[in-house]
PDB file of C-alpha atoms in Angstrom:
ATOM      1  CA  MET A   1      48.506  49.299  -8.438  1.00  0.00           C
ATOM      2  CA  PRO A   2      50.587  47.517 -11.173  1.00  0.00           C
ATOM      3  CA  GLY A   3      49.883  43.962 -11.585  1.00  0.00           C
ATOM      4  CA  SER A   4      46.372  44.430  -9.746  1.00  0.00           C
ATOM      5  CA  GLY A   5      43.125  42.739 -10.906  1.00  0.00           C
ATOM      6  CA  LEU A   6      40.806  44.452 -13.326  1.00  0.00           C
ATOM      7  CA  VAL A   7      37.256  43.673 -14.755  1.00  0.00           C
ATOM      8  CA  ILE A   8      36.807  44.540 -18.382  1.00  0.00           C
ATOM      9  CA  PHE A   9      33.280  45.075 -19.697  1.00  0.00           C
ATOM     10  CA  ASP A  10      32.212  44.628 -23.475  1.00  0.00           C
ATOM     11  CA  CYS A  11      29.791  47.575 -24.148  1.00  0.00           C
ATOM     12  CA  ASP A  12      27.114  46.630 -26.407  1.00  0.00           C
ATOM     13  CA  GLY A  13      24.804  43.733 -25.038  1.00  0.00           C
ATOM     14  CA  VAL A  14      26.731  43.853 -21.605  1.00  0.00           C
ATOM     15  CA  LEU A  15      26.420  47.589 -20.346  1.00  0.00           C
ATOM     16  CA  VAL A  16      23.831  48.843 -22.873  1.00  0.00           C
ATOM     17  CA  ASP A  17      21.022  47.049 -24.338  1.00  0.00           C
ATOM     18  CA  SER A  18      21.803  48.124 -28.006  1.00  0.00           C
ATOM     19  CA  GLU A  19      22.247  44.882 -30.022  1.00  0.00           C
ATOM     20  CA  PRO A  20      18.480  44.332 -30.924  1.00  0.00           C
ATOM     21  CA  ILE A  21      18.765  48.011 -32.279  1.00  0.00           C
ATOM     22  CA  SER A  22      22.240  47.403 -33.955  1.00  0.00           C
ATOM     23  CA  ILE A  23      21.072  43.980 -35.319  1.00  0.00           C
ATOM     24  CA  ARG A  24      17.920  45.433 -36.764  1.00  0.00           C
ATOM     25  CA  CYS A  25      19.600  48.345 -38.523  1.00  0.00           C
ATOM     26  CA  THR A  26      22.431  46.304 -39.726  1.00  0.00           C
ATOM     27  CA  ALA A  27      20.578  43.577 -41.288  1.00  0.00           C
ATOM     28  CA  ALA A  28      18.516  46.333 -43.101  1.00  0.00           C
ATOM     29  CA  ALA A  29      21.550  48.243 -44.348  1.00  0.00           C
ATOM     30  CA  LEU A  30      23.268  45.074 -45.626  1.00  0.00           C
ATOM     31  CA  ASN A  31      20.351  43.898 -47.558  1.00  0.00           C
ATOM     32  CA  ARG A  32      20.516  47.268 -49.032  1.00  0.00           C
ATOM     33  CA  PHE A  33      24.059  46.882 -50.073  1.00  0.00           C
ATOM     34  CA  GLY A  34      23.021  43.421 -51.705  1.00  0.00           C
ATOM     35  CA  TYR A  35      24.283  41.202 -48.939  1.00  0.00           C
ATOM     36  CA  PRO A  36      21.183  39.137 -48.136  1.00  0.00           C
ATOM     37  CA  ILE A  37      20.958  38.336 -44.516  1.00  0.00           C
ATOM     38  CA  ASP A  38      18.504  38.284 -41.744  1.00  0.00           C
ATOM     39  CA  GLU A  39      18.595  39.474 -37.990  1.00  0.00           C
ATOM     40  CA  ASP A  40      19.560  35.830 -36.943  1.00  0.00           C
ATOM     41  CA  GLY A  41      22.172  35.873 -39.561  1.00  0.00           C
ATOM     42  CA  VAL A  42      23.709  39.128 -38.337  1.00  0.00           C
ATOM     43  CA  PHE A  43      23.369  37.641 -34.690  1.00  0.00           C
ATOM     44  CA  ASP A  44      25.268  34.491 -35.622  1.00  0.00           C
ATOM     45  CA  ARG A  45      27.983  36.010 -37.944  1.00  0.00           C
ATOM     46  CA  PHE A  46      28.719  39.582 -36.757  1.00  0.00           C
ATOM     47  CA  LEU A  47      27.817  39.781 -33.110  1.00  0.00           C
ATOM     48  CA  GLY A  48      30.785  41.229 -31.211  1.00  0.00           C
ATOM     49  CA  ALA A  49      32.918  41.874 -34.529  1.00  0.00           C
ATOM     50  CA  SER A  50      34.321  45.383 -35.143  1.00  0.00           C
ATOM     51  CA  THR A  51      32.838  47.162 -38.144  1.00  0.00           C
ATOM     52  CA  ALA A  52      36.071  46.886 -39.994  1.00  0.00           C
ATOM     53  CA  SER A  53      35.857  42.958 -39.648  1.00  0.00           C
ATOM     54  CA  MET A  54      32.265  42.783 -40.748  1.00  0.00           C
ATOM     55  CA  VAL A  55      32.795  44.970 -43.840  1.00  0.00           C
ATOM     56  CA  ALA A  56      35.820  42.763 -44.824  1.00  0.00           C
ATOM     57  CA  THR A  57      33.674  39.763 -44.798  1.00  0.00           C
ATOM     58  CA  VAL A  58      30.757  41.453 -46.660  1.00  0.00           C
ATOM     59  CA  GLU A  59      33.220  42.863 -49.346  1.00  0.00           C
ATOM     60  CA  ALA A  60      34.933  39.589 -49.781  1.00  0.00           C
ATOM     61  CA  SER A  61      31.626  37.981 -50.278  1.00  0.00           C
ATOM     62  CA  LEU A  62      30.352  40.544 -52.525  1.00  0.00           C
ATOM     63  CA  GLY A  63      33.568  40.878 -54.557  1.00  0.00           C
ATOM     64  CA  ARG A  64      33.369  44.723 -54.404  1.00  0.00           C
ATOM     65  CA  PRO A  65      34.027  47.596 -51.801  1.00  0.00           C
ATOM     66  CA  LEU A  66      31.103  49.132 -49.977  1.00  0.00           C
ATOM     67  CA  ALA A  67      30.707  52.825 -50.378  1.00  0.00           C
ATOM     68  CA  PRO A  68      31.957  54.683 -47.401  1.00  0.00           C
ATOM     69  CA  GLU A  69      28.763  57.022 -47.222  1.00  0.00           C
ATOM     70  CA  ALA A  70      26.672  53.979 -47.021  1.00  0.00           C
ATOM     71  CA  LEU A  71      28.515  52.871 -43.707  1.00  0.00           C
ATOM     72  CA  ASP A  72      28.245  56.616 -42.450  1.00  0.00           C
ATOM     73  CA  ASP A  73      24.385  56.413 -43.181  1.00  0.00           C
ATOM     74  CA  LEU A  74      24.217  53.095 -41.167  1.00  0.00           C
ATOM     75  CA  ARG A  75      26.094  54.539 -38.133  1.00  0.00           C
ATOM     76  CA  ARG A  76      23.790  57.493 -38.232  1.00  0.00           C
ATOM     77  CA  GLU A  77      20.695  55.338 -38.471  1.00  0.00           C
ATOM     78  CA  ILE A  78      21.989  53.357 -35.299  1.00  0.00           C
ATOM     79  CA  LEU A  79      22.773  56.386 -33.346  1.00  0.00           C
ATOM     80  CA  ALA A  80      19.536  57.910 -34.198  1.00  0.00           C
ATOM     81  CA  ALA A  81      17.739  54.453 -32.942  1.00  0.00           C
ATOM     82  CA  PHE A  82      19.762  54.803 -29.721  1.00  0.00           C
ATOM     83  CA  ASP A  83      18.595  58.331 -29.142  1.00  0.00           C
ATOM     84  CA  ARG A  84      15.008  56.976 -29.164  1.00  0.00           C
ATOM     85  CA  ASP A  85      15.343  53.555 -27.643  1.00  0.00           C
ATOM     86  CA  LEU A  86      18.756  52.586 -25.894  1.00  0.00           C
ATOM     87  CA  THR A  87      18.500  51.667 -22.110  1.00  0.00           C
ATOM     88  CA  ALA A  88      21.335  50.476 -19.718  1.00  0.00           C
ATOM     89  CA  ILE A  89      21.223  46.627 -19.000  1.00  0.00           C
ATOM     90  CA  PRO A  90      19.251  46.229 -15.663  1.00  0.00           C
ATOM     91  CA  GLY A  91      21.388  46.491 -12.697  1.00  0.00           C
ATOM     92  CA  VAL A  92      24.572  46.977 -14.414  1.00  0.00           C
ATOM     93  CA  ALA A  93      25.339  50.245 -12.378  1.00  0.00           C
ATOM     94  CA  GLU A  94      24.759  48.838  -9.153  1.00  0.00           C
ATOM     95  CA  ALA A  95      26.822  45.709 -10.000  1.00  0.00           C
ATOM     96  CA  ALA A  96      29.792  47.844 -11.120  1.00  0.00           C
ATOM     97  CA  ALA A  97      29.668  49.951  -7.984  1.00  0.00           C
ATOM     98  CA  ARG A  98      29.908  46.507  -5.737  1.00  0.00           C
ATOM     99  CA  LEU A  99      32.995  45.342  -7.667  1.00  0.00           C
ATOM    100  CA  GLU A 100      36.221  45.170  -5.385  1.00  0.00           C
ATOM    101  CA  ARG A 101      38.606  46.020  -8.168  1.00  0.00           C
ATOM    102  CA  PRO A 102      39.035  48.574 -10.974  1.00  0.00           C
ATOM    103  CA  PHE A 103      36.973  48.207 -14.012  1.00  0.00           C
ATOM    104  CA  CYS A 104      36.882  49.600 -17.535  1.00  0.00           C
ATOM    105  CA  VAL A 105      35.276  49.067 -21.031  1.00  0.00           C
ATOM    106  CA  ALA A 106      36.836  47.557 -24.146  1.00  0.00           C
ATOM    107  CA  SER A 107      34.430  47.571 -27.155  1.00  0.00           C
ATOM    108  CA  SER A 108      34.605  46.824 -30.882  1.00  0.00           C
ATOM    109  CA  SER A 109      32.480  49.941 -31.175  1.00  0.00           C
ATOM    110  CA  ILE A 110      34.006  53.301 -32.309  1.00  0.00           C
ATOM    111  CA  PRO A 111      34.815  55.683 -29.407  1.00  0.00           C
ATOM    112  CA  GLU A 112      32.255  58.073 -30.112  1.00  0.00           C
ATOM    113  CA  ARG A 113      29.562  55.413 -30.149  1.00  0.00           C
ATOM    114  CA  ILE A 114      30.845  53.968 -27.005  1.00  0.00           C
ATOM    115  CA  ARG A 115      30.704  57.336 -25.216  1.00  0.00           C
ATOM    116  CA  HIS A 116      27.273  58.297 -26.677  1.00  0.00           C
ATOM    117  CA  SER A 117      25.668  54.956 -25.677  1.00  0.00           C
ATOM    118  CA  LEU A 118      27.150  55.400 -22.226  1.00  0.00           C
ATOM    119  CA  ARG A 119      26.177  59.042 -21.913  1.00  0.00           C
ATOM    120  CA  LEU A 120      22.522  58.237 -23.104  1.00  0.00           C
ATOM    121  CA  THR A 121      22.124  55.584 -20.373  1.00  0.00           C
ATOM    122  CA  GLY A 122      23.664  57.606 -17.514  1.00  0.00           C
ATOM    123  CA  LEU A 123      26.796  55.235 -17.323  1.00  0.00           C
ATOM    124  CA  LEU A 124      29.569  57.491 -18.654  1.00  0.00           C
ATOM    125  CA  PRO A 125      30.752  58.922 -15.461  1.00  0.00           C
ATOM    126  CA  LEU A 126      31.131  55.291 -14.109  1.00  0.00           C
ATOM    127  CA  PHE A 127      33.761  54.492 -16.729  1.00  0.00           C
ATOM    128  CA  GLU A 128      35.246  57.517 -18.079  1.00  0.00           C
ATOM    129  CA  PRO A 129      38.091  57.839 -19.150  1.00  0.00           C
ATOM    130  CA  ALA A 130      38.626  54.069 -18.918  1.00  0.00           C
ATOM    131  CA  ILE A 131      37.269  53.509 -22.178  1.00  0.00           C
ATOM    132  CA  PHE A 132      38.944  51.345 -24.924  1.00  0.00           C
ATOM    133  CA  SER A 133      38.033  50.762 -28.619  1.00  0.00           C
ATOM    134  CA  ALA A 134      38.923  48.321 -31.310  1.00  0.00           C
ATOM    135  CA  THR A 135      40.077  51.342 -33.223  1.00  0.00           C
ATOM    136  CA  MET A 136      43.008  51.527 -30.986  1.00  0.00           C
ATOM    137  CA  VAL A 137      44.560  48.168 -31.869  1.00  0.00           C
ATOM    138  CA  VAL A 138      45.519  46.632 -35.229  1.00  0.00           C
ATOM    139  CA  HIS A 139      43.369  43.603 -34.685  1.00  0.00           C
ATOM    140  CA  GLY A 140      40.083  43.575 -33.250  1.00  0.00           C
ATOM    141  CA  LYS A 141      38.343  40.596 -31.431  1.00  0.00           C
ATOM    142  CA  PRO A 142      38.591  37.743 -31.590  1.00  0.00           C
ATOM    143  CA  ALA A 143      42.307  38.729 -31.295  1.00  0.00           C
ATOM    144  CA  PRO A 144      43.485  39.647 -27.784  1.00  0.00           C
ATOM    145  CA  ASP A 145      44.943  42.897 -28.563  1.00  0.00           C
ATOM    146  CA  LEU A 146      42.094  44.958 -27.319  1.00  0.00           C
ATOM    147  CA  PHE A 147      41.940  43.407 -23.728  1.00  0.00           C
ATOM    148  CA  LEU A 148      45.806  43.407 -23.683  1.00  0.00           C
ATOM    149  CA  LEU A 149      45.869  47.016 -24.316  1.00  0.00           C
ATOM    150  CA  ALA A 150      43.069  47.806 -21.714  1.00  0.00           C
ATOM    151  CA  ALA A 151      45.134  45.863 -19.016  1.00  0.00           C
ATOM    152  CA  LYS A 152      48.318  47.526 -19.998  1.00  0.00           C
ATOM    153  CA  ARG A 153      46.733  50.934 -19.755  1.00  0.00           C
ATOM    154  CA  MET A 154      45.084  50.265 -16.565  1.00  0.00           C
ATOM    155  CA  GLY A 155      48.307  48.592 -14.976  1.00  0.00           C
ATOM    156  CA  ALA A 156      46.814  45.262 -14.701  1.00  0.00           C
ATOM    157  CA  ASP A 157      48.068  41.732 -14.808  1.00  0.00           C
ATOM    158  CA  PRO A 158      46.351  39.889 -17.738  1.00  0.00           C
ATOM    159  CA  ALA A 159      46.108  36.797 -15.553  1.00  0.00           C
ATOM    160  CA  ARG A 160      44.083  38.568 -13.001  1.00  0.00           C
ATOM    161  CA  CYS A 161      41.822  40.214 -15.329  1.00  0.00           C
ATOM    162  CA  VAL A 162      37.987  39.137 -15.594  1.00  0.00           C
ATOM    163  CA  VAL A 163      36.403  39.773 -18.920  1.00  0.00           C
ATOM    164  CA  VAL A 164      32.435  40.169 -19.169  1.00  0.00           C
ATOM    165  CA  GLU A 165      31.229  39.324 -22.685  1.00  0.00           C
ATOM    166  CA  ASP A 166      28.090  38.398 -24.714  1.00  0.00           C
ATOM    167  CA  SER A 167      29.595  37.389 -27.920  1.00  0.00           C
ATOM    168  CA  ILE A 168      31.688  34.317 -29.125  1.00  0.00           C
ATOM    169  CA  HIS A 169      34.263  36.698 -30.645  1.00  0.00           C
ATOM    170  CA  GLY A 170      34.714  38.548 -27.250  1.00  0.00           C
ATOM    171  CA  VAL A 171      34.990  35.470 -25.205  1.00  0.00           C
ATOM    172  CA  ARG A 172      37.746  33.949 -27.606  1.00  0.00           C
ATOM    173  CA  ALA A 173      39.591  37.353 -27.502  1.00  0.00           C
ATOM    174  CA  GLY A 174      39.435  37.111 -23.493  1.00  0.00           C
ATOM    175  CA  GLN A 175      40.797  33.503 -23.703  1.00  0.00           C
ATOM    176  CA  ALA A 176      43.603  34.486 -26.171  1.00  0.00           C
ATOM    177  CA  ALA A 177      44.490  37.098 -23.753  1.00  0.00           C
ATOM    178  CA  GLY A 178      44.986  34.559 -20.994  1.00  0.00           C
ATOM    179  CA  MET A 179      41.884  36.255 -18.772  1.00  0.00           C
ATOM    180  CA  ALA A 180      39.079  34.732 -17.100  1.00  0.00           C
ATOM    181  CA  VAL A 181      35.729  35.164 -18.985  1.00  0.00           C
ATOM    182  CA  LEU A 182      32.083  35.596 -17.823  1.00  0.00           C
ATOM    183  CA  GLY A 183      29.615  34.996 -20.528  1.00  0.00           C
ATOM    184  CA  PHE A 184      26.510  37.101 -20.362  1.00  0.00           C
ATOM    185  CA  THR A 185      23.178  36.213 -21.828  1.00  0.00           C
ATOM    186  CA  GLY A 186      20.860  38.943 -20.279  1.00  0.00           C
ATOM    187  CA  GLY A 187      20.874  41.369 -23.197  1.00  0.00           C
ATOM    188  CA  GLY A 188      17.695  41.791 -24.996  1.00  0.00           C
ATOM    189  CA  HIS A 189      19.024  40.013 -28.085  1.00  0.00           C
ATOM    190  CA  ILE A 190      19.282  36.904 -26.199  1.00  0.00           C
ATOM    191  CA  ALA A 191      17.326  36.809 -23.255  1.00  0.00           C
ATOM    192  CA  GLY A 192      14.091  37.391 -25.056  1.00  0.00           C
ATOM    193  CA  ASP A 193      14.093  33.942 -26.907  1.00  0.00           C
ATOM    194  CA  PRO A 194      14.685  31.001 -24.509  1.00  0.00           C
ATOM    195  CA  ALA A 195      15.736  28.700 -27.026  1.00  0.00           C
ATOM    196  CA  ARG A 196      18.540  31.151 -28.296  1.00  0.00           C
ATOM    197  CA  ARG A 197      19.580  31.838 -24.740  1.00  0.00           C
ATOM    198  CA  GLU A 198      20.163  28.218 -23.979  1.00  0.00           C
ATOM    199  CA  ARG A 199      22.029  27.762 -27.452  1.00  0.00           C
ATOM    200  CA  HIS A 200      23.985  31.042 -26.934  1.00  0.00           C
ATOM    201  CA  ALA A 201      25.055  29.916 -23.574  1.00  0.00           C
ATOM    202  CA  TRP A 202      26.223  26.612 -24.601  1.00  0.00           C
ATOM    203  CA  ARG A 203      28.234  28.474 -27.524  1.00  0.00           C
ATOM    204  CA  LEU A 204      29.774  30.796 -25.136  1.00  0.00           C
ATOM    205  CA  LYS A 205      31.019  27.919 -22.785  1.00  0.00           C
ATOM    206  CA  GLN A 206      32.315  26.077 -25.770  1.00  0.00           C
ATOM    207  CA  ALA A 207      34.325  29.351 -26.742  1.00  0.00           C
ATOM    208  CA  GLY A 208      35.931  29.370 -23.304  1.00  0.00           C
ATOM    209  CA  ALA A 209      33.627  31.211 -20.763  1.00  0.00           C
ATOM    210  CA  ALA A 210      34.253  29.994 -17.251  1.00  0.00           C
ATOM    211  CA  LEU A 211      30.764  30.715 -16.241  1.00  0.00           C
ATOM    212  CA  VAL A 212      27.472  32.105 -17.999  1.00  0.00           C
ATOM    213  CA  PHE A 213      24.963  34.437 -16.218  1.00  0.00           C
ATOM    214  CA  ASP A 214      21.856  36.474 -17.146  1.00  0.00           C
ATOM    215  CA  ARG A 215      21.295  38.786 -14.181  1.00  0.00           C
ATOM    216  CA  MET A 216      24.030  41.697 -13.359  1.00  0.00           C
ATOM    217  CA  GLU A 217      23.263  41.381  -9.690  1.00  0.00           C
ATOM    218  CA  GLU A 218      25.205  38.178  -9.812  1.00  0.00           C
ATOM    219  CA  LEU A 219      28.287  39.671 -11.342  1.00  0.00           C
ATOM    220  CA  PRO A 220      30.271  40.666  -8.027  1.00  0.00           C
ATOM    221  CA  GLY A 221      30.091  37.066  -6.681  1.00  0.00           C
ATOM    222  CA  LEU A 222      31.089  35.403 -10.026  1.00  0.00           C
ATOM    223  CA  VAL A 223      34.000  37.822 -10.520  1.00  0.00           C
ATOM    224  CA  ARG A 224      35.171  36.644  -7.025  1.00  0.00           C
ATOM    225  CA  GLU A 225      34.637  33.045  -7.782  1.00  0.00           C
ATOM    226  CA  VAL A 226      36.579  33.223 -11.214  1.00  0.00           C
ATOM    227  CA  SER A 227      39.492  35.170  -9.721  1.00  0.00           C
ATOM    228  CA  GLY A 228      40.199  32.576  -7.029  1.00  0.00           C
TER     229      GLY A 228
END
């Protein structure tokens, strides 16, 4: 129904527990490219950012372009690691099934990676075809473009949308789109370190998250709460 509410999920770190894998692979690759960074640095600088945004930052710092084949190698390494290790965020399928409004995915990842991740974890049937990628817009997160595109395609009023995000970039994008944002800290890249979880929860709130949570079973009630 035009103007209806909508829940917009980020994918990595919200639907699938992919960020520990991606962060590990990305840190190793960037060091090979000559850009010194550890896993904490990747978390702080690039969590939630599109590949294009990360590459632009790295290339500006290095003063030279990254070889396209090097980026292709990184994508292959991440996907191979997903095949071995990727799991769904605990309880996310059950939580999505209990939502009282439509839902979709809007991720900084490329469409092939989003679908691959959802297929590996058994979540694809829940979301197909309501899958939106930063490759579909000019400006990725923290710009609002991707979330606004998802709302438009799903026939939803942005003011009645709720975004579920684990990253500062994503929270800022949801805020810029005029949507309520729930910050999620239950992914393995955050929940495994209590000090990081506390710090990241504070940063999500500072970026504009209305509420922060770490267990997916809480999601339906929180959506109702922030939706008024």
